[in-house]
Tab-separated table of C-alpha atoms and ligand atoms in Angstrom:
chain	number	residue	atom	x	y	z
A	1	UNK	CA	-8.939	12.029	-18.299
A	2	UNK	CA	-7.527	15.303	-17.125
A	3	UNK	CA	-5.767	17.408	-20.048
A	4	UNK	CA	-5.085	20.582	-18.038
A	5	UNK	CA	-3.767	18.341	-15.537
A	6	UNK	CA	-1.237	16.261	-17.952
A	7	UNK	CA	-0.621	19.919	-19.745
A	8	UNK	CA	0.393	21.693	-16.157
A	9	UNK	CA	2.660	18.638	-15.211
A	10	UNK	CA	4.485	18.900	-18.593
A	11	UNK	CA	4.848	22.388	-17.993
A	12	UNK	CA	5.454	22.564	-14.750
A	13	UNK	CA	8.521	19.760	-15.434
A	14	UNK	CA	10.161	21.956	-18.078
A	15	UNK	CA	10.130	24.798	-15.902
A	16	UNK	CA	11.515	22.791	-13.047
A	17	UNK	CA	14.544	21.248	-14.877
A	18	UNK	CA	15.891	24.533	-15.378
A	19	UNK	CA	16.801	25.226	-11.798
A	20	UNK	CA	17.499	21.288	-10.919
A	21	UNK	CA	21.568	21.687	-11.612
A	22	UNK	CA	21.411	24.524	-9.207
A	23	UNK	CA	20.329	22.994	-6.356
A	24	UNK	CA	22.293	20.149	-6.987
A	25	UNK	CA	25.647	22.007	-7.008
A	26	UNK	CA	25.005	23.070	-3.095
A	27	UNK	CA	27.453	21.581	-0.577
A	28	UNK	CA	24.351	20.944	1.307
A	29	UNK	CA	22.622	18.637	-1.104
A	30	UNK	CA	21.934	15.248	1.001
A	31	UNK	CA	23.861	12.146	-0.220
A	32	UNK	CA	21.013	9.436	0.935
A	33	UNK	CA	18.124	11.402	1.314
A	34	UNK	CA	15.922	12.296	-1.087
A	35	UNK	CA	14.804	16.016	-1.321
A	36	UNK	CA	12.925	18.653	-3.943
A	37	UNK	CA	14.533	18.521	-7.047
A	38	UNK	CA	13.966	22.393	-6.499
A	39	UNK	CA	12.106	24.516	-5.033
A	40	UNK	CA	10.287	23.172	-1.646
A	41	UNK	CA	9.102	19.704	-0.145
A	42	UNK	CA	6.936	18.946	2.378
A	43	UNK	CA	4.979	15.499	3.110
A	44	UNK	CA	5.413	12.140	2.102
A	45	UNK	CA	2.298	11.183	-0.413
A	46	UNK	CA	1.207	7.873	-1.523
A	47	UNK	CA	4.138	5.569	-0.782
A	48	UNK	CA	3.741	2.262	-2.132
A	49	UNK	CA	4.867	-0.575	-3.823
A	50	UNK	CA	3.352	-0.703	-6.985
A	51	UNK	CA	4.348	-2.661	-10.377
A	52	UNK	CA	7.536	-3.314	-9.798
A	53	UNK	CA	8.515	0.275	-7.777
A	54	UNK	CA	8.354	2.062	-4.727
A	55	UNK	CA	6.997	4.923	-5.578
A	56	UNK	CA	7.120	8.573	-3.129
A	57	UNK	CA	5.296	11.114	-3.587
A	58	UNK	CA	5.367	13.878	-2.106
A	59	UNK	CA	3.993	17.785	-1.038
A	60	UNK	CA	6.228	19.748	-3.805
A	61	UNK	CA	6.273	23.704	-4.719
A	62	UNK	CA	9.010	23.636	-7.355
A	63	UNK	CA	9.196	27.323	-8.038
A	64	UNK	CA	9.401	28.696	-4.235
A	65	UNK	CA	11.831	27.553	-1.932
A	66	UNK	CA	10.744	29.352	0.836
A	67	UNK	CA	7.550	27.440	1.054
A	68	UNK	CA	4.982	29.680	-0.722
A	69	UNK	CA	3.277	28.779	-3.971
A	70	UNK	CA	1.251	26.247	-5.430
A	71	UNK	CA	1.475	22.885	-4.027
A	72	UNK	CA	1.939	20.096	-6.436
A	73	UNK	CA	2.276	16.494	-6.170
A	74	UNK	CA	6.388	15.546	-6.631
A	75	UNK	CA	7.388	12.214	-7.737
A	76	UNK	CA	10.119	9.908	-7.120
A	77	UNK	CA	10.153	5.541	-7.691
A	78	UNK	CA	13.104	3.073	-7.273
A	79	UNK	CA	13.017	-0.402	-7.444
A	80	UNK	CA	14.924	-1.015	-4.166
A	81	UNK	CA	14.986	1.722	-2.105
A	82	UNK	CA	18.483	2.495	-3.266
A	83	UNK	CA	18.457	3.936	-7.107
A	84	UNK	CA	15.703	6.431	-7.507
A	85	UNK	CA	14.693	8.010	-10.517
A	86	UNK	CA	12.751	12.030	-10.452
A	87	UNK	CA	9.097	11.411	-12.436
A	88	UNK	CA	7.392	13.949	-13.830
A	89	UNK	CA	5.212	16.201	-11.685
A	90	UNK	CA	2.035	14.087	-10.738
A	91	UNK	CA	-0.734	16.095	-9.724
A	92	UNK	CA	-1.342	19.601	-10.191
A	93	UNK	CA	-4.210	22.311	-9.148
A	94	UNK	CA	-6.241	22.072	-12.262
A	95	UNK	CA	-9.740	21.607	-10.571
A	96	UNK	CA	-12.094	23.717	-9.351
A	97	UNK	CA	-12.271	21.528	-5.841
A	98	UNK	CA	-8.498	21.728	-5.538
A	99	UNK	CA	-7.539	24.883	-6.642
A	100	UNK	CA	-5.297	26.149	-3.985
A	101	UNK	CA	-3.365	22.920	-3.792
A	102	UNK	CA	-3.374	19.205	-3.911
A	103	UNK	CA	-2.693	18.242	-0.432
A	104	UNK	CA	-1.393	15.228	0.918
A	105	UNK	CA	-3.303	11.887	0.443
A	106	UNK	CA	-2.088	8.243	0.140
A	107	UNK	CA	-2.221	5.148	-1.988
A	108	UNK	CA	-4.415	2.409	-2.673
A	109	UNK	CA	-2.654	-0.090	-4.763
A	110	UNK	CA	-5.532	-2.525	-6.965
A	111	UNK	CA	-5.646	-4.614	-9.868
A	112	UNK	CA	-7.414	-1.814	-11.561
A	113	UNK	CA	-5.307	1.250	-11.268
A	114	UNK	CA	-3.279	2.690	-8.221
A	115	UNK	CA	-5.941	4.725	-6.562
A	116	UNK	CA	-4.227	7.569	-5.004
A	117	UNK	CA	-6.912	9.844	-2.571
A	118	UNK	CA	-5.899	13.709	-1.784
A	119	UNK	CA	-6.954	16.397	-0.284
A	120	UNK	CA	-7.995	19.321	-2.337
A	121	UNK	CA	-7.907	22.598	-0.881
A	122	UNK	CA	-9.967	26.036	-2.080
A	123	UNK	CA	-9.634	29.125	-0.257
A	124	UNK	CA	-12.724	31.348	-1.578
A	125	UNK	CA	-12.311	34.934	-1.961
A	126	UNK	CA	-13.413	37.219	1.101
A	127	UNK	CA	-13.352	38.375	4.858
A	128	UNK	CA	-12.104	34.923	6.476
A	129	UNK	CA	-10.569	32.970	8.863
A	130	UNK	CA	-10.005	29.600	6.478
A	131	UNK	CA	-10.593	27.787	9.819
A	132	UNK	CA	-14.128	28.170	9.885
A	133	UNK	CA	-15.402	29.645	6.853
A	134	UNK	CA	-13.564	30.063	3.414
A	135	UNK	CA	-12.136	26.653	3.166
A	136	UNK	CA	-12.802	24.140	1.044
A	137	UNK	CA	-10.909	20.267	2.258
A	138	UNK	CA	-12.428	18.190	-0.848
A	139	UNK	CA	-11.551	14.415	-0.528
A	140	UNK	CA	-10.478	13.742	-4.311
A	141	UNK	CA	-8.980	10.529	-6.082
A	142	UNK	CA	-6.720	10.576	-9.222
A	143	UNK	CA	-6.380	6.809	-10.670
A	144	UNK	CA	-3.209	5.930	-12.461
A	145	UNK	CA	-2.522	2.996	-14.388
A	146	UNK	CA	1.315	3.685	-14.640
A	147	UNK	CA	1.379	5.152	-11.425
A	148	UNK	CA	3.121	7.731	-13.320
A	149	UNK	CA	0.136	9.963	-15.217
A	150	UNK	CA	-3.325	10.630	-14.019
A	151	UNK	CA	-5.922	9.144	-15.767
A	152	UNK	CA	-9.069	10.151	-14.425
A	153	UNK	CA	-9.350	13.044	-11.002
A	154	UNK	CA	-12.845	13.093	-9.745
A	155	UNK	CA	-13.999	14.773	-6.737
A	156	UNK	CA	-15.740	12.284	-3.538
A	157	UNK	CA	-16.080	13.819	-0.635
A	158	UNK	CA	-16.643	18.029	0.612
A	159	UNK	CA	-17.158	19.675	3.585
A	160	UNK	CA	-20.866	19.588	4.072
A	161	UNK	CA	-20.231	15.659	3.610
A	162	UNK	CA	-18.275	15.787	6.762
A	163	UNK	CA	-19.623	15.495	10.757
A	164	UNK	CA	-21.191	19.072	11.157
A	165	UNK	CA	-19.364	19.943	14.364
A	166	UNK	CA	-15.998	20.391	12.108
A	167	UNK	CA	-14.518	22.893	10.961
A	168	UNK	CA	-12.892	23.468	7.246
A	169	UNK	CA	-10.110	21.361	8.501
A	170	UNK	CA	-10.752	18.275	7.562
A	171	UNK	CA	-7.896	16.458	5.367
A	172	UNK	CA	-5.010	14.031	4.562
A	173	UNK	CA	-6.612	10.797	3.412
A	174	UNK	CA	-5.095	7.796	4.278
A	175	UNK	CA	-6.562	4.506	3.213
A	176	UNK	CA	-6.252	0.719	3.438
A	177	UNK	CA	-8.137	-2.443	2.399
A	178	UNK	CA	-9.649	-5.046	5.206
A	179	UNK	CA	-11.635	-7.427	4.952
A	180	UNK	CA	-12.937	-7.239	2.079
A	181	UNK	CA	-13.971	-3.414	2.572
A	182	UNK	CA	-11.758	-0.442	2.382
A	183	UNK	CA	-11.312	2.407	5.013
A	184	UNK	CA	-10.116	5.471	5.132
A	185	UNK	CA	-9.078	7.894	7.839
A	186	UNK	CA	-9.930	11.759	7.886
A	187	UNK	CA	-7.538	14.465	10.149
A	188	UNK	CA	-10.144	17.059	11.331
A	189	UNK	CA	-10.061	20.086	13.798
A	190	UNK	CA	-13.404	20.519	15.582
A	191	UNK	CA	-15.487	23.767	15.884
A	192	UNK	CA	-14.334	23.335	19.445
A	193	UNK	CA	-10.377	22.915	18.598
A	194	UNK	CA	-10.236	19.404	19.634
A	195	UNK	CA	-8.193	17.200	17.076
A	196	UNK	CA	-9.807	14.340	15.560
A	197	UNK	CA	-9.812	11.355	13.057
A	198	UNK	CA	-12.648	10.358	11.170
A	199	UNK	CA	-12.919	6.697	9.700
A	200	UNK	CA	-14.687	5.987	6.404
A	201	UNK	CA	-15.846	2.730	5.308
A	202	UNK	CA	-16.368	1.789	1.491
A	203	UNK	CA	-17.178	-1.308	-0.241
A	204	UNK	CA	-16.581	-0.189	-3.694
A	205	UNK	CA	-13.367	2.314	-3.372
A	206	UNK	CA	-16.038	5.574	-4.309
A	207	UNK	CA	-19.188	5.731	-2.488
A	208	UNK	CA	-17.985	6.723	1.589
A	209	UNK	CA	-20.131	6.815	4.995
A	210	UNK	CA	-17.961	7.627	7.802
A	211	UNK	CA	-18.857	5.076	10.656
A	212	UNK	CA	-16.406	6.076	13.404
A	213	UNK	CA	-14.194	8.889	15.148
A	214	UNK	CA	-11.056	8.411	17.205
A	215	UNK	CA	-10.228	10.868	19.912
A	216	UNK	CA	-9.331	10.686	23.430
A	217	UNK	CA	-11.535	11.884	26.385
A	218	UNK	CA	-9.167	14.536	27.344
A	219	UNK	CA	-8.737	17.203	24.272
A	220	UNK	CA	-5.064	16.437	23.074
A	221	UNK	CA	-4.400	19.468	20.614
A	222	UNK	CA	-6.615	21.450	18.024
A	223	UNK	CA	-5.314	19.442	14.703
A	224	UNK	CA	-4.504	16.202	14.036
A	225	UNK	CA	-3.078	16.161	10.581
A	226	UNK	CA	-2.328	12.730	8.147
A	227	UNK	CA	-3.759	10.121	10.414
A	228	UNK	CA	-2.613	6.937	9.557
A	229	UNK	CA	-3.587	3.479	11.119
A	230	UNK	CA	-2.535	0.030	10.427
A	231	UNK	CA	-1.395	-2.833	12.725
A	232	UNK	CA	1.886	-4.035	13.255
A	233	UNK	CA	2.904	-7.282	14.555
A	234	UNK	CA	-0.808	-7.815	15.960
A	235	UNK	CA	-1.149	-4.422	17.607
A	236	UNK	CA	-3.139	-1.886	16.331
A	237	UNK	CA	-1.551	1.740	15.997
A	238	UNK	CA	-3.303	4.900	14.837
A	239	UNK	CA	-0.511	7.378	14.282
A	240	UNK	CA	-1.023	10.715	13.602
A	241	UNK	CA	0.598	15.276	14.108
A	242	UNK	CA	-1.356	16.609	16.508
A	243	UNK	CA	-0.805	20.608	16.082
A	244	UNK	CA	-1.650	22.518	19.566
A	245	UNK	CA	-0.313	19.702	22.248
A	246	UNK	CA	1.600	22.280	24.513
A	247	UNK	CA	5.590	21.381	25.781
A	248	UNK	CA	5.461	19.045	29.092
A	249	UNK	CA	8.623	18.043	30.556
A	250	UNK	CA	11.030	16.729	27.744
A	251	UNK	CA	7.958	15.595	25.160
A	252	UNK	CA	6.258	17.960	22.887
A	253	UNK	CA	9.331	20.217	22.163
A	254	UNK	CA	8.083	20.932	18.435
A	255	UNK	CA	5.677	23.519	17.694
A	256	UNK	CA	3.427	20.270	16.525
A	257	UNK	CA	4.281	16.772	17.378
A	258	UNK	CA	3.750	13.352	15.670
A	259	UNK	CA	2.780	10.228	17.510
A	260	UNK	CA	1.089	7.141	17.819
A	261	UNK	CA	-1.603	5.254	20.533
A	262	UNK	CA	-1.794	2.015	20.495
A	263	UNK	CA	-5.882	1.417	19.548
A	264	UNK	CA	-7.687	-1.493	21.632
A	265	UNK	CA	-11.101	-2.763	20.490
A	266	UNK	CA	-12.238	-2.128	16.832
A	267	UNK	CA	-11.292	1.064	15.226
A	268	UNK	CA	-14.662	0.604	13.333
A	269	UNK	CA	-16.771	0.309	16.892
A	270	UNK	CA	-15.743	0.634	20.295
A	271	UNK	CA	-12.308	1.328	21.315
A	272	UNK	CA	-9.756	2.666	23.491
A	273	UNK	CA	-6.337	4.456	23.298
A	274	UNK	CA	-3.353	3.373	25.176
A	275	UNK	CA	-0.101	5.922	25.843
A	276	UNK	CA	0.897	8.259	23.396
A	277	UNK	CA	4.401	8.141	22.167
A	278	UNK	CA	6.163	10.779	20.256
A	279	UNK	CA	7.765	9.351	17.007
A	280	UNK	CA	10.762	11.499	16.859
A	281	UNK	CA	12.438	14.062	19.932
A	282	UNK	CA	14.655	15.895	16.745
A	283	UNK	CA	13.715	19.172	15.671
A	284	UNK	CA	12.632	18.007	11.606
A	285	UNK	CA	10.391	15.103	11.755
A	286	UNK	CA	6.611	15.408	11.005
A	287	UNK	CA	3.767	13.926	8.811
A	288	UNK	CA	4.931	10.093	8.663
A	289	UNK	CA	3.246	8.110	6.974
A	290	UNK	CA	3.472	4.403	6.676
A	291	UNK	CA	2.701	1.539	3.537
A	292	UNK	CA	3.623	-2.028	3.108
A	293	UNK	CA	6.458	-3.171	1.371
A	294	UNK	CA	6.464	-6.581	-0.695
A	295	UNK	CA	8.472	-8.375	1.695
A	296	UNK	CA	5.083	-7.296	4.532
A	297	UNK	CA	7.354	-5.271	6.262
A	298	UNK	CA	5.801	-2.062	7.537
A	299	UNK	CA	7.723	1.522	6.316
A	300	UNK	CA	7.576	4.948	7.096
A	301	UNK	CA	9.295	7.997	5.938
A	302	UNK	CA	8.635	11.309	7.400
A	303	UNK	CA	9.075	14.943	6.494
A	304	UNK	CA	12.411	15.720	7.756
A	305	UNK	CA	11.169	19.818	8.377
A	306	UNK	CA	8.824	21.438	10.961
A	307	UNK	CA	5.922	23.860	9.743
A	308	UNK	CA	5.650	27.291	10.956
A	309	UNK	CA	9.043	26.032	13.398
A	310	UNK	CA	11.227	29.140	14.290
A	311	UNK	CA	14.241	27.829	12.975
A	312	UNK	CA	15.418	28.052	9.519
A	313	UNK	CA	17.682	26.241	6.819
A	314	UNK	CA	20.208	28.230	4.430
A	315	UNK	CA	19.384	26.183	1.343
A	316	UNK	CA	16.891	28.322	1.099
A	317	UNK	CA	19.253	31.024	-0.367
A	318	UNK	CA	20.525	27.941	-3.082
A	319	UNK	CA	17.524	27.070	-4.421
A	320	UNK	CA	15.890	24.120	-2.361
A	321	UNK	CA	14.673	23.586	1.322
A	322	UNK	CA	13.771	20.093	3.418
A	323	UNK	CA	14.410	16.648	2.579
A	324	UNK	CA	12.751	13.184	3.956
A	325	UNK	CA	13.787	11.195	6.476
A	326	UNK	CA	15.249	7.798	5.800
A	327	UNK	CA	12.678	4.530	5.255
A	328	UNK	CA	12.469	3.296	8.339
A	329	UNK	CA	11.112	-0.638	9.397
A	330	UNK	CA	8.446	0.074	12.086
A	331	UNK	CA	7.998	-3.566	14.671
A	332	UNK	CA	5.941	-3.500	17.333
A	333	UNK	CA	7.787	-4.985	20.812
A	334	UNK	CA	4.663	-5.684	22.734
A	335	UNK	CA	5.039	-2.152	24.643
A	336	UNK	CA	6.129	0.561	21.698
A	337	UNK	CA	7.077	1.106	18.375
A	338	UNK	CA	10.691	0.081	17.736
A	339	UNK	CA	11.972	2.272	14.255
A	340	UNK	CA	15.234	1.128	12.542
A	341	UNK	CA	16.698	2.334	9.597
A	342	UNK	CA	15.539	-0.440	6.169
A	343	UNK	CA	18.649	-2.974	5.974
A	344	UNK	CA	18.566	-1.586	1.851
A	345	UNK	CA	20.979	1.095	3.816
A	346	UNK	CA	23.493	-0.989	5.298
A	347	UNK	CA	24.383	-1.686	0.795
A	348	UNK	CA	25.349	1.990	1.107
A	349	UNK	CA	28.231	1.121	3.462
A	350	UNK	CA	31.591	1.902	2.516
A	351	UNK	CA	34.841	1.882	4.226
A	352	UNK	CA	34.429	0.626	8.052
A	353	UNK	CA	36.587	1.717	11.186
A	354	UNK	CA	36.216	-0.175	14.826
A	355	UNK	CA	37.701	0.886	17.679
A	356	UNK	CA	37.042	0.588	21.703
A	357	UNK	CA	36.802	3.568	23.241
A	358	UNK	CA	37.806	4.635	27.561
A	359	UNK	CA	38.657	8.371	27.885
A	360	UNK	CA	38.800	10.016	24.805
A	361	UNK	CA	39.212	9.565	20.836
A	362	UNK	CA	38.755	10.972	18.014
A	363	UNK	CA	38.322	10.251	14.226
A	364	UNK	CA	37.982	11.813	11.013
A	365	UNK	CA	34.065	11.825	9.356
A	366	UNK	CA	33.404	11.757	5.611
A	367	UNK	CA	30.482	13.375	4.509
A	368	UNK	CA	28.084	10.382	5.195
A	369	UNK	CA	28.607	8.261	7.810
A	370	UNK	CA	26.497	5.492	9.395
A	371	UNK	CA	28.253	5.136	13.125
A	372	UNK	CA	27.013	2.288	15.782
A	373	UNK	CA	28.019	2.665	19.001
A	374	UNK	CA	27.887	0.418	21.787
A	375	UNK	CA	27.555	2.161	25.428
A	376	UNK	CA	29.426	0.622	28.644
A	377	UNK	CA	28.929	3.791	31.240
A	378	UNK	CA	26.475	6.012	32.380
A	379	UNK	CA	27.987	8.636	30.250
A	380	UNK	CA	28.487	9.493	26.703
A	381	UNK	CA	29.206	12.297	24.987
A	382	UNK	CA	29.811	12.817	21.087
A	383	UNK	CA	31.293	16.394	19.161
A	384	UNK	CA	30.350	16.641	15.862
A	385	UNK	CA	33.326	19.156	15.292
A	386	UNK	CA	32.043	22.111	16.305
A	387	UNK	CA	28.809	22.052	14.983
A	388	UNK	CA	27.052	19.450	17.022
A	389	UNK	CA	26.950	17.837	20.355
A	390	UNK	CA	25.462	14.597	21.241
A	391	UNK	CA	25.366	13.953	25.165
A	392	UNK	CA	23.772	11.493	27.607
A	393	UNK	CA	24.207	11.881	30.897
A	394	UNK	CA	21.557	11.578	33.978
A	395	UNK	CA	19.400	9.708	32.171
A	396	UNK	CA	19.028	11.933	29.601
A	397	UNK	CA	20.093	12.135	25.841
A	398	UNK	CA	21.043	15.278	24.806
A	399	UNK	CA	21.397	16.973	20.757
A	400	UNK	CA	23.055	20.053	21.093
A	401	UNK	CA	22.977	22.431	17.463
A	402	UNK	CA	26.356	24.270	18.492
A	403	UNK	CA	27.316	25.667	15.423
A	404	UNK	CA	26.906	29.166	13.513
A	405	UNK	CA	24.602	27.449	11.121
A	406	UNK	CA	22.465	26.350	13.761
A	407	UNK	CA	19.523	28.421	12.078
A	408	UNK	CA	17.594	28.449	15.059
A	409	UNK	CA	18.027	25.059	16.924
A	410	UNK	CA	19.116	24.765	20.012
A	411	UNK	CA	18.811	21.688	22.323
A	412	UNK	CA	16.024	18.737	22.804
A	413	UNK	CA	15.883	16.057	25.026
A	414	UNK	CA	15.445	11.951	25.330
A	415	UNK	CA	14.817	10.535	28.222
A	416	UNK	CA	16.726	7.391	28.776
A	417	UNK	CA	17.072	4.969	31.510
A	418	UNK	CA	19.898	2.961	30.149
A	419	UNK	CA	21.665	3.578	26.416
A	420	UNK	CA	22.472	0.597	25.647
A	421	UNK	CA	23.164	1.887	21.860
A	422	UNK	CA	23.334	4.845	19.887
A	423	UNK	CA	22.893	4.550	15.631
A	424	UNK	CA	23.900	8.333	14.152
A	425	UNK	CA	23.055	8.577	10.725
A	426	UNK	CA	25.070	11.652	9.264
A	427	UNK	CA	24.813	13.543	5.923
A	428	UNK	CA	25.569	16.736	4.542
A	429	UNK	CA	22.585	18.515	6.247
A	430	UNK	CA	20.697	15.978	8.214
A	431	UNK	CA	21.344	13.621	11.647
A	432	UNK	CA	19.126	10.965	12.278
A	433	UNK	CA	19.717	9.240	15.640
A	434	UNK	CA	18.126	5.828	16.678
A	435	UNK	CA	18.565	5.010	19.964
A	436	UNK	CA	18.599	1.339	21.717
A	437	UNK	CA	18.206	-0.822	18.549
A	438	UNK	CA	15.454	2.129	17.421
A	439	UNK	CA	13.114	2.731	21.135
A	440	UNK	CA	13.303	6.415	20.237
A	441	UNK	CA	14.535	8.633	17.330
A	442	UNK	CA	16.029	11.850	17.239
A	443	UNK	CA	16.283	13.603	13.214
A	444	UNK	CA	17.265	16.722	12.566
A	445	UNK	CA	18.560	19.197	9.823
A	446	UNK	CA	22.080	20.293	10.357
A	447	UNK	CA	24.691	22.843	8.966
A	448	UNK	CA	27.786	22.046	9.525
A	449	UNK	CA	30.687	24.601	9.011
A	450	UNK	CA	33.471	22.441	11.085
A	451	UNK	CA	32.452	19.425	11.087
A	452	UNK	CA	35.075	17.575	10.037
A	453	UNK	CA	35.859	14.862	13.013
A	454	UNK	CA	34.031	12.492	15.250
A	455	UNK	CA	35.360	12.899	19.102
A	456	UNK	CA	33.493	10.413	21.966
A	457	UNK	CA	34.266	10.213	25.181
A	458	UNK	CA	33.087	7.681	27.488
A	459	UNK	CA	33.934	3.833	27.781
A	460	UNK	CA	32.505	1.790	24.532
A	461	UNK	CA	33.084	0.766	21.376
A	462	UNK	CA	31.857	2.326	17.805
A	463	UNK	CA	32.011	1.063	14.061
A	464	UNK	CA	31.981	3.777	11.970
A	465	UNK	CA	30.968	3.280	7.927
A	466	UNK	CA	31.367	5.809	5.385
A	467	UNK	CA	28.224	5.785	3.516
A	468	UNK	CA	28.022	6.391	-0.548
A	469	UNK	CA	25.228	8.585	-1.577
A	470	UNK	CA	21.649	7.292	-3.582
A	471	UNK	CA	21.755	7.431	-7.370
A	472	UNK	CA	19.525	9.437	-7.762
A	473	UNK	CA	18.381	9.962	-12.031
A	474	UNK	CA	16.924	13.844	-12.179
A	475	UNK	CA	14.508	14.749	-14.976
A	476	UNK	CA	17.167	16.883	-16.448
B	1	FRU	C1	0.878	18.832	7.120
B	1	FRU	C2	0.310	19.269	5.943
B	1	FRU	C3	-0.758	18.700	6.179
B	1	FRU	C4	-1.465	18.894	4.290
B	1	FRU	C5	-0.568	19.934	3.664
B	1	FRU	C6	-0.075	20.769	2.966
B	1	FRU	O1	2.158	19.379	6.740
B	1	FRU	O2	-0.313	20.324	6.680
B	1	FRU	O3	-2.207	18.433	6.895
B	1	FRU	O4	-2.295	18.096	3.808
B	1	FRU	O5	0.912	19.584	4.976
B	1	FRU	O6	0.992	20.640	2.020
């Protein structure tokens, strides 16, 4: 029983509630996306369905919206992905082996509690580069019976337990059960700057053995963060967020990427990887994590943010920064992953307008909207007031941030041979584009100033739904 963690959770929660009202007054607070109650949010952690609730834990810096300061695990729960409750902070840096941050990890729901595997980050004092020396990346396990309060917290693996050719950067355990055994993947950076995934196996959830390493024949980035491995409609998928992949044409336009390989063979033994595809082509999507819903759907949530990017978010001055993507359902179509918003979100749809257009039309935009377009021509232009435009022409779909509040965002491009359909989820400060029923996705934060109209030019039909807000109950 770690009582220091419990004490710190209570203290943090007491301090953070004082700041929640300030963040919630901001007009850029989103309507149907999870955000940090106050301060900074990054990766989704421990996503699962456990004891009648969805759990979304997340990387949380409640005291500094700019991302500095200690890293905690924040926590939301929901029975239906629509009504959310903020829970007290779950994990704090309170052990010698996690002192400088309780980093990302994942959930394993079991009959004897919810097991949460995560990385304990330690920065040793001294003159270090914190890549080759000076950093501890420890794999820890927090067990909770009720999902709300940590009952035990233990160290499982330290850097000396990982293969010898690695730097100190080994993190973000994702754990699952398969064939009566337990498996863990960890993201790693080798000493010669190659990104890879370590595969561990366990019979008892506590003792872990390194059984395989997954990487590409050619170096593909120097570090693979937040790995995930799952079977989707019969296809084994390895997903991760690689760092150090340089831009090539319209691919890898962001500083860091995220995407997936189909894996053929056995992840525990001989395997080959198929073609890598990016999960998202917008400015702000990183570190996605998937989990299995109680009805068997594979659902993914990504962080609507991008570490170390040169674009920014004006909400920092208002005491908060970043959010989560909407939960998205994944399917495998035999060739690639198809990604669509979970159907629960359709319950947020309110008033609906249906229009056909040949030429230009303009309509009013509410704060939240779900826009479904059927395109019947080889070009299409959508102006979201003065703040963003989406242009399809010559097989390229371009998202351009044009407003004074683009905060450094310029344009991102998706190659789309034929645009048949486009669904756009617009929130107060985010845009999510689902191209051709989810073949490609673009996620971006936007901070509109003059975007109360939507103008469409081209030929096709559009249905526009106003979107109601999620019910979020904060701790205050
Ligand atoms: C990804 C990441 C993870 C790490 C966490 C720290 O955004 O860098 O690799 O565990 O964030 O907050």
